[in-house]
Amino acid sequence: MILAKVERQHQVSPLTLEDLKINESAVPLIQKLKAAGLIVIATTNQPGLSRGYQSRRELDRMHERIRKAFALDDIMVCPHDETDRCPCRKPKPGLLVESGFKWKLDLDRSFVISDKWQDAEAARIVGSTSLLLKSPWVGNVHRDFVMPDLETIVDKIISLQKARRAEAPA
Ligand SMILES: [Zn+2]
C-alpha cells in the first residue's frame, strides 16, 4: 500500500528512488502503532527482481528510504515470479511466517493492513486479523474488516490490542 501508485486502475510499483513518493499522511499513523508497542513490518511482492526489470540495488535504496520515513522495523520481500512457485509470493503466507519467526511474533495476535485481497488471504492462512482499506483490489476473500481510511484502521488495531491485553492472564 505504501509502495503503490495508481495508473489506469492498476497499481504500479515504482522502479526507482526518483519515482518513489512517500505518503506523508501515513507517517504519524504508523508512529501511533509503534507507540502502542507494535512491531511494524512491510511485506512486498517484487516479481520485477525475478523478471529482471527491477534492480535489487535500486529496490534496496527505495526500501531504506521507506523504512526510515515510516520507522518500520523491517521490510520483507518476495523476489519471485509466479512461475518460481515459491512459498512467499502473496497470497501465500511465507513472508508472514518468516516475519513471525524472525521477530518472534505471535501471528494469531498480529494484524495485516492492506488494500489488496492477497494480503487478506495470507493473513487468513496464518490466523492474523486482516484490515483492508476500501479499494478496487479487495476482492471477495475472507477479511476481518474493510475500512474507509488508514486512520480508522489504526484506531481499530489499537482498540483491539487494548482489549486483548485486558483479557490476557496476568
Ligand atoms: Zn517468493
XYZ file of N, CA and C and ligand atoms in Angstrom:
511
model
N 0.833 -1.200 0.000
C 0.000 0.000 0.000
C 0.869 1.253 0.000
N 1.885 1.244 0.809
C 2.789 2.381 0.877
C 3.514 2.552 -0.466
N 3.795 1.407 -1.099
C 4.603 1.418 -2.308
C 3.845 1.752 -3.582
N 2.544 1.587 -3.547
C 1.830 1.588 -4.817
C 1.412 2.980 -5.268
N 1.458 3.194 -6.538
C 0.772 4.345 -7.103
C -0.217 3.789 -8.132
N -1.180 4.578 -8.516
C -2.226 4.041 -9.375
C -2.083 4.602 -10.782
N -2.054 3.701 -11.741
C -2.032 4.104 -13.145
C -3.109 3.308 -13.859
N -4.077 3.968 -14.427
C -5.164 3.306 -15.165
C -5.734 2.102 -14.426
N -6.184 2.306 -13.210
C -6.841 1.252 -12.424
C -5.910 0.120 -11.992
N -4.650 0.185 -12.375
C -3.726 -0.839 -11.907
C -2.746 -0.188 -10.961
N -2.305 -0.949 -9.993
C -1.279 -0.408 -9.124
C 0.068 -0.718 -9.726
N 0.905 0.289 -9.797
C 2.223 0.124 -10.394
C 3.255 0.446 -9.326
N 4.196 -0.454 -9.119
C 5.237 -0.178 -8.131
C 6.303 0.697 -8.761
N 6.795 1.683 -8.003
C 7.886 2.493 -8.560
C 9.130 1.631 -8.723
N 9.894 1.891 -9.761
C 11.092 1.092 -10.020
C 12.365 1.782 -9.554
N 12.274 3.090 -9.378
C 13.480 3.822 -8.974
C 13.171 4.768 -7.803
N 14.208 5.145 -7.112
C 14.081 6.051 -5.980
C 13.444 7.371 -6.426
N 13.760 7.796 -7.644
C 13.186 9.015 -8.205
C 11.659 8.954 -8.296
N 11.143 7.782 -8.643
C 9.696 7.599 -8.816
C 8.958 7.450 -7.495
N 9.716 7.157 -6.448
C 9.091 6.825 -5.180
C 8.469 8.061 -4.532
N 7.196 7.935 -4.165
C 6.541 9.013 -3.412
C 6.179 8.479 -2.030
N 6.650 9.157 -1.020
C 6.296 8.764 0.345
C 4.957 9.410 0.706
N 4.038 8.611 1.181
C 2.738 9.126 1.606
C 2.872 9.677 3.031
N 3.140 10.979 3.116
C 3.474 11.598 4.408
C 2.356 11.461 5.438
N 1.112 11.437 4.969
C -0.004 11.387 5.922
C -0.026 10.071 6.693
N 0.640 9.048 6.153
C 0.659 7.755 6.842
C 1.707 7.709 7.957
N 2.684 8.636 7.906
C 3.801 8.568 8.855
C 3.331 8.631 10.319
N 2.517 9.639 10.701
C 2.090 9.679 12.114
C 1.211 8.494 12.508
N 0.517 7.918 11.528
C -0.346 6.766 11.838
C 0.493 5.538 12.172
N 1.563 5.347 11.410
C 2.468 4.230 11.703
C 3.131 4.458 13.071
N 3.456 5.716 13.350
C 4.066 6.034 14.659
C 3.123 5.686 15.809
N 1.831 5.877 15.568
C 0.831 5.530 16.585
C 0.875 4.030 16.900
N 1.021 3.227 15.844
C 1.109 1.776 16.038
C 2.353 1.420 16.831
N 3.464 2.070 16.486
C 4.717 1.798 17.197
C 4.601 2.208 18.666
N 3.952 3.366 18.881
C 3.789 3.855 20.256
C 2.921 2.907 21.071
N 2.048 2.153 20.390
C 1.207 1.178 21.088
C 1.965 -0.131 21.337
N 3.247 -0.136 20.993
C 4.078 -1.302 21.296
C 4.100 -2.354 20.204
N 3.567 -2.015 19.025
C 3.541 -2.989 17.932
C 4.831 -2.917 17.114
N 5.226 -4.060 16.587
C 6.330 -4.116 15.630
C 5.693 -3.975 14.251
N 6.218 -3.055 13.448
C 5.591 -2.766 12.149
C 6.519 -3.218 11.015
N 6.009 -4.142 10.222
C 6.798 -4.749 9.145
C 6.009 -4.636 7.845
N 6.677 -4.236 6.773
C 6.039 -4.235 5.453
C 6.420 -5.517 4.721
N 5.464 -6.102 3.985
C 5.771 -7.258 3.138
C 5.428 -6.872 1.705
N 6.244 -7.310 0.767
C 6.017 -6.879 -0.606
C 6.425 -7.933 -1.642
N 5.551 -8.138 -2.629
C 5.902 -8.968 -3.785
C 6.658 -8.093 -4.773
N 7.845 -8.508 -5.169
C 8.640 -7.745 -6.142
C 9.073 -8.655 -7.291
N 8.110 -9.117 -8.088
C 8.433 -10.059 -9.168
C 9.375 -9.463 -10.212
N 9.484 -8.120 -10.239
C 10.401 -7.474 -11.178
C 11.843 -7.930 -10.970
N 12.167 -8.355 -9.735
C 13.517 -8.845 -9.458
C 13.774 -10.129 -10.240
N 12.796 -11.043 -10.183
C 12.931 -12.311 -10.892
C 12.817 -12.121 -12.405
N 11.909 -11.185 -12.795
C 11.693 -10.954 -14.229
C 12.785 -10.077 -14.835
N 13.587 -9.454 -13.966
C 14.752 -8.730 -14.474
C 14.537 -7.257 -14.786
N 13.338 -6.713 -14.500
C 13.186 -5.278 -14.779
C 13.313 -4.406 -13.535
N 13.501 -5.026 -12.370
C 13.728 -4.258 -11.152
C 15.131 -4.559 -10.653
N 15.910 -3.507 -10.428
C 17.259 -3.748 -9.918
C 17.224 -3.889 -8.403
N 17.958 -4.866 -7.891
C 17.991 -5.136 -6.452
C 18.551 -3.922 -5.704
N 19.574 -3.320 -6.304
C 20.225 -2.188 -5.654
C 19.255 -1.011 -5.515
N 18.507 -0.731 -6.592
C 17.556 0.371 -6.581
C 16.427 0.069 -5.585
N 15.982 -1.174 -5.563
C 14.928 -1.568 -4.618
C 15.410 -1.399 -3.174
N 16.637 -1.829 -2.907
C 17.197 -1.674 -1.560
C 17.260 -0.202 -1.158
N 17.624 0.664 -2.111
C 17.674 2.108 -1.821
C 16.283 2.639 -1.490
N 15.279 2.220 -2.263
C 13.902 2.657 -2.004
C 13.420 2.156 -0.645
N 13.741 0.899 -0.362
C 13.276 0.317 0.905
C 13.934 0.995 2.097
N 15.193 1.376 1.931
C 15.884 2.068 3.013
C 15.197 3.414 3.284
N 14.837 4.108 2.192
C 14.137 5.392 2.322
C 12.777 5.191 3.020
N 12.047 4.163 2.605
C 10.722 3.890 3.172
C 10.835 3.485 4.643
N 11.811 2.616 4.904
C 11.984 2.123 6.275
C 12.260 3.289 7.228
N 13.101 4.205 6.786
C 13.423 5.365 7.619
C 12.225 6.307 7.754
N 11.558 6.594 6.626
C 10.439 7.556 6.632
C 9.334 7.106 7.581
N 9.056 5.803 7.599
C 7.940 5.290 8.403
C 8.412 4.645 9.704
N 9.711 4.677 9.941
C 10.276 3.991 11.104
C 9.796 2.539 11.178
N 9.813 1.867 10.035
C 9.408 0.459 10.001
C 10.494 -0.385 10.662
N 10.068 -1.484 11.273
C 11.049 -2.386 11.852
C 11.722 -3.230 10.779
N 10.978 -3.532 9.716
C 11.538 -4.426 8.700
C 10.712 -4.330 7.417
N 11.340 -4.709 6.312
C 10.624 -4.866 5.043
C 10.993 -6.249 4.501
N 9.987 -7.097 4.295
C 10.222 -8.455 3.824
C 9.804 -8.536 2.355
N 10.694 -9.102 1.534
C 10.492 -9.081 0.079
C 10.365 -10.497 -0.485
N 9.360 -10.725 -1.324
C 9.346 -11.908 -2.196
C 9.876 -11.457 -3.550
N 11.048 -11.972 -3.971
C 11.646 -11.531 -5.235
C 11.178 -12.372 -6.422
N 10.225 -13.276 -6.190
C 9.910 -14.295 -7.195
C 8.757 -13.910 -8.120
N 8.707 -14.638 -9.191
C 7.650 -14.590 -10.188
C 6.696 -15.756 -9.883
N 5.449 -15.713 -10.389
C 4.537 -16.831 -10.074
C 5.084 -18.169 -10.586
N 5.888 -18.133 -11.662
C 6.410 -19.383 -12.220
C 7.495 -20.008 -11.331
N 8.015 -19.233 -10.368
C 9.019 -19.775 -9.441
C 8.389 -20.705 -8.393
N 7.060 -20.621 -8.235
C 6.333 -21.446 -7.264
C 6.968 -21.407 -5.871
N 7.299 -20.222 -5.412
C 7.920 -20.060 -4.099
C 6.820 -20.086 -3.031
N 7.198 -20.225 -1.766
C 6.171 -20.188 -0.707
C 5.884 -18.785 -0.196
N 6.561 -17.756 -0.768
C 6.451 -16.421 -0.165
C 5.661 -15.419 -0.998
N 5.362 -15.746 -2.269
C 4.627 -14.771 -3.084
C 3.183 -14.712 -2.607
N 2.766 -13.523 -2.124
C 1.400 -13.371 -1.621
C 0.415 -13.624 -2.766
N -0.682 -14.332 -2.563
C -1.367 -14.621 -1.300
C -0.798 -15.754 -0.448
N 0.320 -16.361 -0.843
C 0.910 -17.369 0.050
C 1.466 -16.654 1.285
N 1.497 -17.360 2.422
C 1.812 -16.664 3.675
C 3.282 -16.669 4.068
N 4.193 -17.063 3.165
C 5.604 -17.226 3.526
C 6.259 -16.010 4.173
N 5.927 -14.818 3.670
C 6.565 -13.620 4.245
C 6.070 -13.366 5.667
N 4.803 -13.701 5.923
C 4.269 -13.534 7.286
C 4.908 -14.561 8.226
N 5.029 -15.783 7.732
C 5.643 -16.837 8.550
C 7.093 -16.464 8.875
N 7.798 -16.007 7.852
C 9.203 -15.605 8.019
C 9.327 -14.424 9.002
N 8.428 -13.447 8.870
C 8.436 -12.295 9.786
C 8.198 -12.760 11.218
N 7.241 -13.664 11.369
C 6.905 -14.178 12.694
C 8.092 -14.861 13.341
N 8.813 -15.622 12.525
C 9.974 -16.352 13.009
C 11.095 -15.380 13.373
N 11.373 -14.458 12.458
C 12.481 -13.518 12.631
C 12.257 -12.578 13.825
N 10.998 -12.123 13.985
C 10.701 -11.127 15.016
C 9.982 -11.725 16.226
N 9.879 -13.061 16.266
C 9.197 -13.756 17.368
C 7.793 -13.200 17.606
N 7.026 -13.141 16.531
C 5.663 -12.609 16.624
C 4.680 -13.756 16.787
N 3.615 -13.463 17.500
C 2.514 -14.382 17.618
C 1.562 -14.022 16.471
N 1.605 -14.809 15.395
C 0.867 -14.384 14.190
C -0.638 -14.315 14.418
N -1.160 -15.176 15.303
C -2.611 -15.096 15.510
C -3.001 -13.929 16.426
N -2.011 -13.192 16.882
C -2.293 -11.936 17.588
C -1.731 -10.748 16.810
N -1.460 -10.973 15.530
C -0.912 -9.906 14.688
C -1.989 -9.391 13.729
N -1.702 -8.250 13.128
C -2.661 -7.586 12.233
C -2.013 -7.368 10.873
N -2.809 -7.507 9.830
C -2.334 -7.236 8.477
C -3.177 -6.115 7.886
N -2.507 -5.049 7.455
C -3.173 -3.916 6.806
C -2.831 -3.947 5.324
N -3.834 -3.779 4.470
C -3.549 -3.729 3.037
C -4.737 -3.150 2.299
N -4.546 -2.891 1.002
C -5.691 -2.585 0.154
C -5.905 -3.700 -0.871
N -5.269 -4.846 -0.655
C -5.368 -5.943 -1.628
C -5.778 -7.263 -0.987
N -6.570 -8.041 -1.743
C -7.066 -9.317 -1.229
C -5.938 -10.300 -0.938
N -4.838 -10.214 -1.669
C -3.747 -11.183 -1.478
C -3.230 -11.158 -0.034
N -3.202 -9.978 0.560
C -2.722 -9.863 1.940
C -3.740 -10.411 2.933
N -5.034 -10.199 2.617
C -6.082 -10.732 3.491
C -6.043 -12.258 3.481
N -5.782 -12.828 2.315
C -5.714 -14.288 2.183
C -4.512 -14.840 2.961
N -3.364 -14.198 2.815
C -2.177 -14.627 3.565
C -2.447 -14.531 5.068
N -3.115 -13.445 5.485
C -3.439 -13.258 6.906
C -4.355 -14.377 7.398
N -5.361 -14.730 6.589
C -6.320 -15.775 6.977
C -5.586 -17.102 7.224
N -4.636 -17.424 6.335
C -3.938 -18.705 6.424
C -3.146 -18.819 7.733
N -2.527 -17.720 8.177
C -1.725 -17.782 9.407
C -2.505 -17.356 10.653
N -3.775 -16.988 10.478
C -4.604 -16.636 11.632
C -4.449 -15.215 12.130
N -3.893 -14.328 11.288
C -3.798 -12.911 11.673
C -5.117 -12.207 11.355
N -5.327 -11.076 12.010
C -6.517 -10.259 11.751
C -6.229 -9.342 10.563
N -7.091 -9.376 9.538
C -6.851 -8.533 8.358
C -7.756 -7.314 8.363
N -7.163 -6.175 8.044
C -7.906 -4.921 7.942
C -7.609 -4.322 6.574
N -8.618 -4.331 5.719
C -8.415 -3.839 4.356
C -8.930 -2.420 4.221
N -8.161 -1.681 3.455
C -8.554 -0.333 3.078
C -9.444 -0.477 1.856
N -10.581 0.202 1.892
C -11.521 0.121 0.771
C -10.791 0.506 -0.521
N -10.805 -0.386 -1.538
C -10.103 -0.132 -2.803
C -10.681 -1.060 -3.864
N -10.335 -0.856 -5.142
C -10.819 -1.785 -6.182
C -10.182 -3.168 -6.085
N -9.225 -3.376 -5.181
C -8.451 -4.622 -5.170
C -8.760 -5.522 -3.969
N -9.851 -5.221 -3.246
C -10.104 -6.006 -2.025
C -10.705 -7.389 -2.320
N -11.298 -7.569 -3.498
C -11.807 -8.887 -3.892
C -12.874 -9.414 -2.969
N -13.027 -10.745 -2.960
C -14.105 -11.372 -2.178
C -13.604 -12.380 -1.168
N -12.300 -12.413 -0.916
C -11.770 -13.391 0.044
C -12.157 -12.971 1.458
N -11.976 -13.905 2.411
C -12.264 -13.562 3.796
C -11.355 -12.434 4.262
N -11.936 -11.468 4.941
C -11.148 -10.432 5.616
C -11.936 -10.060 6.856
N -11.232 -9.573 7.846
C -11.916 -9.286 9.107
C -12.590 -7.921 9.090
N -11.942 -6.937 8.466
C -12.542 -5.600 8.402
C -12.211 -4.950 7.055
N -13.168 -4.192 6.522
C -12.868 -3.286 5.395
C -13.216 -1.898 5.896
N -12.282 -0.973 5.795
C -12.469 0.349 6.388
C -12.112 1.452 5.396
N -12.664 2.649 5.615
C -12.528 3.703 4.600
C -11.151 4.366 4.535
N -10.407 4.363 5.634
C -9.101 5.031 5.588
C -8.149 4.447 6.626
N -6.879 4.794 6.466
C -5.836 4.221 7.321
C -5.996 4.644 8.777
N -6.475 5.858 8.985
C -6.643 6.340 10.359
C -7.638 5.460 11.122
N -8.748 5.113 10.470
C -9.756 4.244 11.084
C -9.167 2.872 11.381
N -8.359 2.374 10.448
C -7.728 1.063 10.626
C -6.791 1.085 11.836
N -5.968 2.111 11.921
C -5.000 2.210 13.025
C -5.726 2.297 14.370
N -6.783 3.104 14.433
C -7.549 3.213 15.682
C -8.177 1.874 16.061
N -8.659 1.143 15.045
C -9.269 -0.171 15.290
C -8.228 -1.134 15.867
N -7.045 -1.150 15.277
C -5.984 -2.043 15.753
C -5.642 -1.725 17.204
N -5.524 -0.438 17.505
C -5.159 -0.044 18.868
C -6.247 -0.454 19.857
N -7.507 -0.326 19.476
C -8.565 -0.734 20.411
C -8.627 -2.258 20.546
N -8.391 -2.994 19.449
C -8.358 -4.465 19.538
C -7.202 -4.921 20.423
N -6.070 -4.254 20.255
C -4.866 -4.576 21.013
C -5.104 -4.352 22.513
N -5.743 -3.238 22.853
C -6.056 -2.915 24.260
C -6.979 -3.950 24.843
N -7.999 -4.329 24.079
C -8.975 -5.314 24.561
C -8.293 -6.648 24.824
N -7.376 -7.043 23.923
C -6.650 -8.305 24.107
C -5.764 -8.268 25.332
N -5.092 -7.141 25.507
C -4.201 -7.035 26.680
C -5.022 -7.131 27.961
N -6.204 -6.515 27.948
C -7.058 -6.519 29.146
C -7.504 -7.941 29.483
N -7.721 -8.773 28.449
C -8.230 -10.120 28.742
C -7.119 -11.153 28.937
N -5.870 -10.749 28.634
C -4.757 -11.699 28.781
C -4.506 -11.986 30.256
N -4.224 -13.254 30.600
C -3.958 -13.573 32.014
C -2.671 -12.917 32.500
N -2.668 -12.434 33.729
C -1.522 -11.705 34.284
C -0.367 -12.652 34.554
Zn 8.729 -15.674 -3.190
